[in-house]
Coordinates of C-alpha atoms in Angstrom, one line a residue:
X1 CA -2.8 2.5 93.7
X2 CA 0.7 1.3 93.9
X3 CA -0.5 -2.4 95.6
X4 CA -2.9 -2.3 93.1
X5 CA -0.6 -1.8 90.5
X6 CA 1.7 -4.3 92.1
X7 CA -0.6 -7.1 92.3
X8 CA -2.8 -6.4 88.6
X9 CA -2.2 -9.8 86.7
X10 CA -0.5 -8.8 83.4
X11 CA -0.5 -9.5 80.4
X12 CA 2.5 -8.6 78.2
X13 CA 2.0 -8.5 74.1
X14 CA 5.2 -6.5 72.5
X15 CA 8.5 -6.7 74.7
X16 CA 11.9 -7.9 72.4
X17 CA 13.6 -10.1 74.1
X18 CA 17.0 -8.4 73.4
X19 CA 15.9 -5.4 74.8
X20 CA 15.4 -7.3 78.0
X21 CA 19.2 -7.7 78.1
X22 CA 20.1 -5.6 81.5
X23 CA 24.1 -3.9 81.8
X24 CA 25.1 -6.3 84.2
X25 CA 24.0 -9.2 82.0
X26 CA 25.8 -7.0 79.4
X27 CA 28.7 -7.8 81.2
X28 CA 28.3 -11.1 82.0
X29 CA 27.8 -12.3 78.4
X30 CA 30.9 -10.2 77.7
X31 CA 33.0 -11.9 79.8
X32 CA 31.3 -15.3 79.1
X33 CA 32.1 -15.0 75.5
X34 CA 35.5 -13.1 75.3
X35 CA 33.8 -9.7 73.8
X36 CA 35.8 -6.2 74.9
X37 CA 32.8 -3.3 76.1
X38 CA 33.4 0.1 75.3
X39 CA 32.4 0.4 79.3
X40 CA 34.1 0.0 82.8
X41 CA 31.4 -0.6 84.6
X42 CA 27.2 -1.6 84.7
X43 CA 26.9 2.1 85.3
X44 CA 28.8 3.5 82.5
X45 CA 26.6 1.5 80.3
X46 CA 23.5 2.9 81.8
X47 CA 24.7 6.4 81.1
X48 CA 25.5 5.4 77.6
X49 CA 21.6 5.0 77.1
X50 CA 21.4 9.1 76.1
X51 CA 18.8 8.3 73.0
X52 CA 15.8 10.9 71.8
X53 CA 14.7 8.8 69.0
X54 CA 14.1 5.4 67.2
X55 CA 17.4 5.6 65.1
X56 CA 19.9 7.0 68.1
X57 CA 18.2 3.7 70.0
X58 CA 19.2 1.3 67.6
X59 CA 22.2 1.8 67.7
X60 CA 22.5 0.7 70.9
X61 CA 20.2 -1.8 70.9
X62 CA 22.4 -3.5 68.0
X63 CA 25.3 -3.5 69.7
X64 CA 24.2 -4.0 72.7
X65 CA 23.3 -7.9 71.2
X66 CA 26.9 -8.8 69.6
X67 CA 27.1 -10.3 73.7
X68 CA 25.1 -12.6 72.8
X69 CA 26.6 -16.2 71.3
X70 CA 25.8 -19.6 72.7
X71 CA 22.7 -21.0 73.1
X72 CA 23.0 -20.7 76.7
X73 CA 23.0 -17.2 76.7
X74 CA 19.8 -16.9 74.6
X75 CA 18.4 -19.2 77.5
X76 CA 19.7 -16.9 80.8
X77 CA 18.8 -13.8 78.9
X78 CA 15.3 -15.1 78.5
X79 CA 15.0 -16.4 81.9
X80 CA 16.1 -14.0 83.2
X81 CA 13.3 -11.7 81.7
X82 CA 10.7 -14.1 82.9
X83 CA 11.8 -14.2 86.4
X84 CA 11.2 -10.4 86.1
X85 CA 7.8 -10.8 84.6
X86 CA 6.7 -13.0 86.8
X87 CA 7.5 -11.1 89.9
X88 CA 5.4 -8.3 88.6
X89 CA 2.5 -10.6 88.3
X90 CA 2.6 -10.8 84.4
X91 CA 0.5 -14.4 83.8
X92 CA 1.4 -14.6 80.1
X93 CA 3.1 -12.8 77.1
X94 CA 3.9 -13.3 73.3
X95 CA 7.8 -12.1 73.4
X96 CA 9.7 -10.5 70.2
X97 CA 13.3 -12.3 69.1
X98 CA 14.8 -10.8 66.1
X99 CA 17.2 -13.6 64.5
X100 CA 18.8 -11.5 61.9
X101 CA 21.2 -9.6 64.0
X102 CA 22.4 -12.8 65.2
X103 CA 22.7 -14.9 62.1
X104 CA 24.4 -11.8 60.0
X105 CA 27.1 -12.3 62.4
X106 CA 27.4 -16.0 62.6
X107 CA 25.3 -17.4 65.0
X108 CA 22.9 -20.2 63.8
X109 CA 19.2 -19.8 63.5
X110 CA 18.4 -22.9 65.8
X111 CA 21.2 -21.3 68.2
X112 CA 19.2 -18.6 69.0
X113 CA 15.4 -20.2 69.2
X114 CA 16.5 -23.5 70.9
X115 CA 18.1 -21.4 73.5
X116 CA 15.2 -19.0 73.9
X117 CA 12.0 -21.8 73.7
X118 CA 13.5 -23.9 76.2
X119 CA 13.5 -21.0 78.7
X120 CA 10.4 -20.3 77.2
X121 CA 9.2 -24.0 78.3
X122 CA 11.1 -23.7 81.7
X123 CA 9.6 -20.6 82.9
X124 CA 5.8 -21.9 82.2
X125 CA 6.8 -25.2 84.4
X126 CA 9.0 -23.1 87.0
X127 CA 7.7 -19.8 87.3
X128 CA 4.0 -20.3 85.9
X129 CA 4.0 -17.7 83.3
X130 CA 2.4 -18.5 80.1
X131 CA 4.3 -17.7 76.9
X132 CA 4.4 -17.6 72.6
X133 CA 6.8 -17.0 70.9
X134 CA 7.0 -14.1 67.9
X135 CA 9.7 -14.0 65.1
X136 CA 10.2 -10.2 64.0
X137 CA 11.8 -9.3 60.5
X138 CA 14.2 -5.8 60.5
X139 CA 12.2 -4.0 57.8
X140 CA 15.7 -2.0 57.2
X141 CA 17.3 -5.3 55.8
X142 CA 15.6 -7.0 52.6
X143 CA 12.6 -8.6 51.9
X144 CA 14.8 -11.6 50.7
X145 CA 16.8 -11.9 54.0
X146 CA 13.2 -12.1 55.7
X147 CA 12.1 -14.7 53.3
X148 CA 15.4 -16.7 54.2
X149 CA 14.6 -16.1 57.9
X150 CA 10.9 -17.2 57.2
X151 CA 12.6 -20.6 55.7
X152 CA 14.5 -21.0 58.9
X153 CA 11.5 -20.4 61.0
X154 CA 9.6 -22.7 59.1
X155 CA 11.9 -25.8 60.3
X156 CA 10.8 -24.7 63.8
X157 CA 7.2 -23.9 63.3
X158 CA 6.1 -25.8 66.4
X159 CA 7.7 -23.1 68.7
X160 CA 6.5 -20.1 66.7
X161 CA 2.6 -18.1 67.2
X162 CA 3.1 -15.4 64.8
X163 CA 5.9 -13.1 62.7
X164 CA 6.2 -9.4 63.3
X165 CA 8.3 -6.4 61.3
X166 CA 10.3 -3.7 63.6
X167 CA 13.8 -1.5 63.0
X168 CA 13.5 1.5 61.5
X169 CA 10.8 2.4 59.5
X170 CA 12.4 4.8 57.6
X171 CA 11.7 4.5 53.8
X172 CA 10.5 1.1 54.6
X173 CA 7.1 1.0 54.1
X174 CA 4.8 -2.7 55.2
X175 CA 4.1 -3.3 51.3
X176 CA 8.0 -4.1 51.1
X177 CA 7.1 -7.3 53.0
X178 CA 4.0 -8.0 51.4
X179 CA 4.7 -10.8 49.9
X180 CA 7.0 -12.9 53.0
X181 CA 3.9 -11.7 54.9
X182 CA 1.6 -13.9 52.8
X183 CA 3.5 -16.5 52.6
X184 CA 3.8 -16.1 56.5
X185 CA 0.0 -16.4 56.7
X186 CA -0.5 -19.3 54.4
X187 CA 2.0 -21.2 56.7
X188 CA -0.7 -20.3 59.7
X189 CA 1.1 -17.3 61.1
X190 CA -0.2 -14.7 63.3
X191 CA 0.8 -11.1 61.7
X192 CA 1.6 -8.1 63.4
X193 CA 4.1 -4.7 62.4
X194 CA 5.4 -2.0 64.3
X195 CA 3.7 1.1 63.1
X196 CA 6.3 3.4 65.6
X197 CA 5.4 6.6 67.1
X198 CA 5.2 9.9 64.1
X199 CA 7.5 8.3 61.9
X200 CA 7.4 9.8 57.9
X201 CA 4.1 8.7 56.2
X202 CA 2.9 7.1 59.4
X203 CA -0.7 7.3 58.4
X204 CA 0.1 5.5 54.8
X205 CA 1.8 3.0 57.0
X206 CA -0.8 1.7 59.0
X207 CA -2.9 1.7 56.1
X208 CA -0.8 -0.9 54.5
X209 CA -0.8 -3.0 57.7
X210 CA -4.6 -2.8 57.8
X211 CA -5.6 -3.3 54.4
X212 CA -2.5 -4.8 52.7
X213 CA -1.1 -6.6 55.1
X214 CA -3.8 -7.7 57.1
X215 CA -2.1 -7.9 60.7
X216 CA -3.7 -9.1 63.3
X217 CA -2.6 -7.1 65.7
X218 CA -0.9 -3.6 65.6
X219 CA 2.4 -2.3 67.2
X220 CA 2.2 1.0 68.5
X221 CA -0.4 2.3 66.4
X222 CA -1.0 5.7 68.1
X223 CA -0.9 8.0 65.2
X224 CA -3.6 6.3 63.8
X225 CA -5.4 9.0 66.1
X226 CA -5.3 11.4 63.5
X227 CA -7.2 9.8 60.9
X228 CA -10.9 9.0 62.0
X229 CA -10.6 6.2 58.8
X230 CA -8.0 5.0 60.9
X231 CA -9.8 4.5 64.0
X232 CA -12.9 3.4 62.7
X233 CA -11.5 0.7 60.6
X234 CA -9.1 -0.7 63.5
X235 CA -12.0 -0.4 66.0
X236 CA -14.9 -2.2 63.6
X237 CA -12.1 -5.0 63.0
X238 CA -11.2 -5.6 67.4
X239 CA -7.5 -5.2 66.5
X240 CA -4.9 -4.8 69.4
X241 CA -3.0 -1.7 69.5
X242 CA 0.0 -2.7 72.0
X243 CA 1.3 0.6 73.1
X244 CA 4.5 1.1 75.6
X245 CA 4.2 4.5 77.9
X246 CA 7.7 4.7 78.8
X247 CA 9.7 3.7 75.2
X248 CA 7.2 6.5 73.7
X249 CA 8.4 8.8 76.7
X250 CA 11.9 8.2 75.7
X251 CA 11.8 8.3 71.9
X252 CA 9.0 10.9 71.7
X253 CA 9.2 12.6 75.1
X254 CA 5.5 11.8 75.7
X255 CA 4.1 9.2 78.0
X256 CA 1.2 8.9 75.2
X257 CA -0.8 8.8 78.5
X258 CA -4.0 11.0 76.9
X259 CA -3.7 9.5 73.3
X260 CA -4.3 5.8 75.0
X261 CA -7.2 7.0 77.1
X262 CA -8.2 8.7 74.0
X263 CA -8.1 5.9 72.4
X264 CA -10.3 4.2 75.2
X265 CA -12.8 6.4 74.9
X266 CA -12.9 5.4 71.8
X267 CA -13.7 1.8 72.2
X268 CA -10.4 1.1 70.3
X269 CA -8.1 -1.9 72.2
X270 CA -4.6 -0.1 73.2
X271 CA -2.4 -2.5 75.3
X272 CA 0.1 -1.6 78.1
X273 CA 3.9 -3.1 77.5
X274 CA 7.4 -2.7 77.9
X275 CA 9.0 -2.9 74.7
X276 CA 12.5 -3.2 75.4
X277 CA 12.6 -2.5 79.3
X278 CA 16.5 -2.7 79.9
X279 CA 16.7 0.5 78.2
X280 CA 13.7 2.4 78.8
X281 CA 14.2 1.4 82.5
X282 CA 10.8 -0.1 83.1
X283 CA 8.7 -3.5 83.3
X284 CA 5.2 -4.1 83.0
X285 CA 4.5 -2.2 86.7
X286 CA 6.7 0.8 85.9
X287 CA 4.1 1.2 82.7
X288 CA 1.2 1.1 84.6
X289 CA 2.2 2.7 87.4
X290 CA 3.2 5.7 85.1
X291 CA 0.0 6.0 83.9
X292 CA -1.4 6.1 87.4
X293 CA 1.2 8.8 88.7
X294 CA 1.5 11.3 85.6
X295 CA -2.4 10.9 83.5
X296 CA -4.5 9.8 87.1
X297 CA -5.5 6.7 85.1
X298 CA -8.2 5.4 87.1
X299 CA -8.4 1.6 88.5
X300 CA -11.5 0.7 86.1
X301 CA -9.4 2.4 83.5
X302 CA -6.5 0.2 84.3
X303 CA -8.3 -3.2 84.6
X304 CA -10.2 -2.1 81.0
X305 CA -6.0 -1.8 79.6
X306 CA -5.3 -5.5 81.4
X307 CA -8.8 -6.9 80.0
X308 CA -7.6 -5.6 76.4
X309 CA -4.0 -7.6 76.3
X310 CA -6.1 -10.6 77.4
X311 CA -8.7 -10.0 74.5
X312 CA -6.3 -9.6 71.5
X313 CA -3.7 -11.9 72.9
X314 CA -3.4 -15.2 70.2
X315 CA -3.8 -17.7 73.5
X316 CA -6.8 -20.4 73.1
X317 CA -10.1 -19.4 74.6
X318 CA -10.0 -21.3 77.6
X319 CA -6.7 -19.7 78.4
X320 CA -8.3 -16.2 77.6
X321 CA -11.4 -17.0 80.0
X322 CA -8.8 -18.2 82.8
X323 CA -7.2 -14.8 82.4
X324 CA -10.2 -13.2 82.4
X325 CA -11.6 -14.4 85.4
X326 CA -9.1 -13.9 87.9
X327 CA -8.2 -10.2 86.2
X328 CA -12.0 -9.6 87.6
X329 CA -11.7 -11.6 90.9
X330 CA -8.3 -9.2 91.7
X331 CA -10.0 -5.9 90.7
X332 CA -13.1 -7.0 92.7
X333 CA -11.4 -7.9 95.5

C-alpha cells in the first residue's frame, strides 16, 4: 500500500502557499532579510507548533510569514513547495496565496504574485507539474480591504484561476463578502470559501456559500454531514469538497477519515490535500497514506479520492482526460 501510495499521481486542490514555508526556510528568509526569530534553531520552531485549533494556528501561521519580503523569496518558497509536490507524484494543483498579510505590512501586491507565478511557470517547464493559481481574501479583515485586493488582482488577471475566503471564521459569515464575490465572478473568477471544521453556525455557513455565494467548489466542507439538505444539494450540483486528513487531525483531533468515506458513500466529491503542510507535517502522501494506515481506506477507495481532485479541478478538459487516463493506467497496472 505504501508504493502504491507513493507512486498514485496526485492531484492537489487547497494547500496555502505560506503554509508551505518549512523552519529551515524560516530561517533562511530570516537571515536573508535581516528579521530576529524568537528561535535558536529549525527544531525550536518545530516545537513551537503546539496548536489545538484554527485560532492558536494562526497565530503562527501569521508570523510565521513576516520572513517573507522580496520577490525572490515568494519565488524559493514556492519552488520549493513544488519540488516537494512533484516528488510525491502530484501532476497538478490550484495553490492558495493570501496577499493581505503581506501588503498590510509593506510589501507590494505585484511583489508577492510576480515572485510566486514565475515559480509557478518554472516548475511546469522544470519539474512538469501543472499549476493555477488562487487569490484568498482573510474574512477576519474587511470586505473593503478584499475589494482593494480584488483591484490589485485584477491588474494581474492573466495569472489568476479563481478567489477563495480563509482566516478565521469567527463571526464572519460568507454573506460579508457577497458582494467582492460577485464582482469576482463577473470578472470570470472561479469561487471557492473555506467552510472549516465545527466552527459556530457552520451549517448557516455553507449555506451561504451554496446558495449565496455560489462557489464552485467548497473548502473543507465536512460538517455539511449533518444536514441531509446539505448533502443533497452539494451532491445534485458535482461540487468539490477538498478535505485535509492531517490539518483536521491537528485542529480537531480527528483524521475525518470515516466522515470522507462517509461522504463517498455518498456519491458526494471530497478531495485529499495538504492545506498548510509545513505545519501539519505532511504532503500529499502523508494524507493518503494516513488514510490507508488509521481508516484501512481501500486502493479503489483511494483512486475514487485521486479521480475526484481531477473531476472538480478548474483545468481544461483535455488536461482533465490526460489526468484521468494515466490515474487509471497506474491503478491498473
Amino acid at each position: 500500500m505504501q508504493a502504491f501510495v507513493e507512486g498514485l499521481p496526485k492531484v492537489e486542490l487547497h494547500v496555502h502557499l505560506e503554509g508551505t514555508l518549512e523552519a529551515e526556510q524560516l530561517f533562511e528568509f530570516a537571515q536573508r532579510n535581516g528579521v530576529d526569530l524568537p528561535y535558536a534553531t529549525p527544531a525550536e520552531v518545530v516545537a513551537a507548533y503546539d496548536f489545538n485549533d484554527l485560532p492558536s494556528f494562526l497565530a503562527i501561521y501569521y508570523k510565521g510569514m513576516e520572513v517573507l519580503h522580496t520577490e525572490q523569496d515568494f519565488y524559493d518558497l514556492t519552488m520549493a513547495y513544488l519540488t516537494k509536490a512533484a516528488a510525491q507524484n502530484v501532476r497538478y494543483v490550484e495553490p492558495f496565496f493570501d496577499p493581505q498579510p503581506h501588503t498590510n505590512r509593506g510589501v507590494p501586491f505585484d511583489t508577492v504574485i510576480n515572485g510566486i507565478y514565475r515559480a509557478l511557470q518554472d516548475g511546469a517547464r522544470d519539474l512538469g507539474i501543472e499549476s493555477q493559481l488562487i487569490m484568498c481574501f482573510l474574512r477576519d479583515l474587511s470586505a473593503e480591504s478584499a475589494e482593494q485586493h480584488l483591484d490589485h488582482a485584477l491588474r494581474h488577471k492573466d495569472k489568476l484561476i479563481g478567489v477563495g475566503l480563509d482566516s478565521d471564521e469567527f463571526n464572519n459569515p460568507p454573506r460579508k463578502f457577497a458582494a467582492v464575490f460577485e464582482r469576482a465572478r463577473t470578472e470570470g473568477f472561479k469561487l471557492t470559501m473555506h467552510c472549516d471544521v465545527n466552527q459556530q453556525n457552520t451549517q448557516e455557513h455553507i449555506r451561504e456559500v451554496l446558495d449565496l455565494i455560489q462557489v464552485d467548489r467548497i473548502d473543507h466542507g465536512i460538517n455539511s454531514l449533518e444536514d441531509d439538505r446539505l448533502i443533497h444539494d452539494i451532491r445534485e450540483r458535482g461540487l468539490g469538497l477538498t478535505i485535509c486528513p492531517i490539518s483536521n487531525r491537528f485542529c480537531v483531533q480527528n483524521l475525518t477519515g470515516n466522515e470522507i468515506r462517509r461522504m463517498l458513500e455518498l456519491g458526494m466529491k471530497p478531495t485529499i490535500n495538504s492545506d498548510d503542510p509545513a505545519y501539519f507535517r505532511g504532503y500529499m502522501t502523508e494524507n493518503f497514506q494516513a488514510l490507508a494506515d488509521e481508516h484501512n481506506y481501500s486502493r479503489d477507495e483511494l483512486q475514487q479520492l485521486a479521480q475526484n481532485a481531477i473531476d472538480v479541478s478548474w483545468a481544461d478538459t483535455a488536461t482533465k482526460d490526460r489526468l484521468g487516463q494515466e490515474l487509471t493506467a497506474y491503478c491498473a497496472a
